Amino acid sequence: MEIKDNTFARQFETLADEGLVSVEYSFQEKKIFLTKINTPESFDDEEFISTFLKNIMGIAIERKFKVVPILPKIVVFFKKNSIYKELLPPGIRL
């Protein structure tokens, strides 16, 4: 999966068969806030979204960012993938 960090639009982007899938973010003090997932209208591939989020977690690890999940769907991802809980800033519990 190829991921583009579109810093102008403040989103990570990748292509699915149905079109562009993106995760919007904002930055503050070495923290990345994941705020929204955008998908094509008929898109419902949860496994694709999970793989996309795992790749974004890899980018966060690489760049030494803490991750703050704002969107409930991303909170659920963290609960299902406890390996990434180390990326949560101190004081954030799910």
Tab-separated table of C-alpha atoms in Angstrom:
chain	number	residue	atom	x	y	z
A	1	MET	CA	0.000	0.000	0.000
A	2	GLU	CA	1.453	3.334	-1.042
A	3	ILE	CA	0.684	6.233	1.288
A	4	LYS	CA	1.156	9.886	0.429
A	5	ASP	CA	1.481	12.454	3.212
A	6	ASN	CA	-0.328	15.414	1.655
A	7	THR	CA	0.906	18.111	4.034
A	8	PHE	CA	-0.989	20.852	2.168
A	9	ALA	CA	-4.343	19.106	2.735
A	10	ARG	CA	-3.133	17.702	6.095
A	11	GLN	CA	-4.075	14.153	5.291
A	12	PHE	CA	-2.580	10.764	4.550
A	13	GLU	CA	-3.844	9.424	1.239
A	14	THR	CA	-3.943	6.083	-0.533
A	15	LEU	CA	-5.865	4.665	-3.452
A	16	ALA	CA	-8.415	1.874	-3.263
A	17	ASP	CA	-10.181	0.356	-6.270
A	18	GLU	CA	-13.146	2.636	-5.530
A	19	GLY	CA	-11.039	5.824	-5.343
A	20	LEU	CA	-9.109	7.979	-2.866
A	21	VAL	CA	-9.131	7.074	0.836
A	22	SER	CA	-7.692	9.595	3.277
A	23	VAL	CA	-7.183	10.197	6.985
A	24	GLU	CA	-7.162	13.855	8.001
A	25	TYR	CA	-4.790	14.998	10.737
A	26	SER	CA	-3.493	17.999	12.628
A	27	PHE	CA	-0.210	18.457	14.479
A	28	GLN	CA	0.584	19.926	17.849
A	29	GLU	CA	3.834	19.483	19.797
A	30	LYS	CA	5.026	16.164	18.308
A	31	LYS	CA	1.478	14.788	18.458
A	32	ILE	CA	-0.600	13.852	15.467
A	33	PHE	CA	-4.355	14.110	15.937
A	34	LEU	CA	-6.243	11.759	13.603
A	35	THR	CA	-9.528	13.537	13.037
A	36	LYS	CA	-11.429	12.081	10.075
A	37	ILE	CA	-11.486	9.182	7.602
A	38	ASN	CA	-12.706	10.011	4.091
A	39	THR	CA	-13.756	7.217	1.736
A	40	PRO	CA	-15.585	6.959	-1.583
A	41	GLU	CA	-19.365	6.816	-1.163
A	42	SER	CA	-19.831	3.059	-1.655
A	43	PHE	CA	-16.599	2.037	0.130
A	44	ASP	CA	-16.993	-0.368	3.071
A	45	ASP	CA	-13.737	-2.362	3.222
A	46	GLU	CA	-12.907	-2.315	6.940
A	47	GLU	CA	-9.820	-4.499	6.397
A	48	PHE	CA	-8.445	-1.920	3.946
A	49	ILE	CA	-9.010	0.866	6.503
A	50	SER	CA	-7.300	-1.215	9.199
A	51	THR	CA	-4.271	-1.828	6.962
A	52	PHE	CA	-4.178	1.878	6.063
A	53	LEU	CA	-4.225	2.842	9.768
A	54	LYS	CA	-1.471	0.305	10.542
A	55	ASN	CA	0.673	1.943	7.862
A	56	ILE	CA	-0.041	5.374	9.359
A	57	MET	CA	1.031	4.032	12.784
A	58	GLY	CA	4.285	2.930	11.122
A	59	ILE	CA	4.818	6.484	9.870
A	60	ALA	CA	4.142	7.829	13.389
A	61	ILE	CA	6.704	5.419	14.863
A	62	GLU	CA	9.238	6.368	12.196
A	63	ARG	CA	8.758	10.104	12.847
A	64	LYS	CA	8.579	9.632	16.636
A	65	PHE	CA	5.079	11.120	16.926
A	66	LYS	CA	2.502	10.364	19.564
A	67	VAL	CA	-0.957	9.653	18.133
A	68	VAL	CA	-4.208	11.093	19.471
A	69	PRO	CA	-7.259	9.321	18.030
A	70	ILE	CA	-10.173	11.764	17.798
A	71	LEU	CA	-12.500	9.744	15.584
A	72	PRO	CA	-14.388	6.883	17.346
A	73	LYS	CA	-13.494	4.492	14.494
A	74	ILE	CA	-9.790	5.136	15.170
A	75	VAL	CA	-10.317	4.637	18.923
A	76	VAL	CA	-11.810	1.215	18.088
A	77	PHE	CA	-8.730	0.496	15.936
A	78	PHE	CA	-6.473	1.201	18.948
A	79	LYS	CA	-8.591	-1.051	21.161
A	80	LYS	CA	-8.348	-3.907	18.642
A	81	ASN	CA	-4.613	-3.360	18.016
A	82	SER	CA	-3.132	-2.914	21.488
A	83	ILE	CA	0.388	-3.073	20.037
A	84	TYR	CA	-0.042	0.593	19.045
A	85	LYS	CA	-1.125	1.831	22.491
A	86	GLU	CA	2.502	2.852	23.128
A	87	LEU	CA	1.873	5.626	20.571
A	88	LEU	CA	-0.743	7.263	22.795
A	89	PRO	CA	0.476	10.323	24.727
A	90	PRO	CA	0.665	10.109	28.529
A	91	GLY	CA	-2.747	10.560	30.106
A	92	ILE	CA	-4.720	9.216	27.138
A	93	ARG	CA	-6.473	5.950	28.018
A	94	LEU	CA	-8.926	4.071	25.857
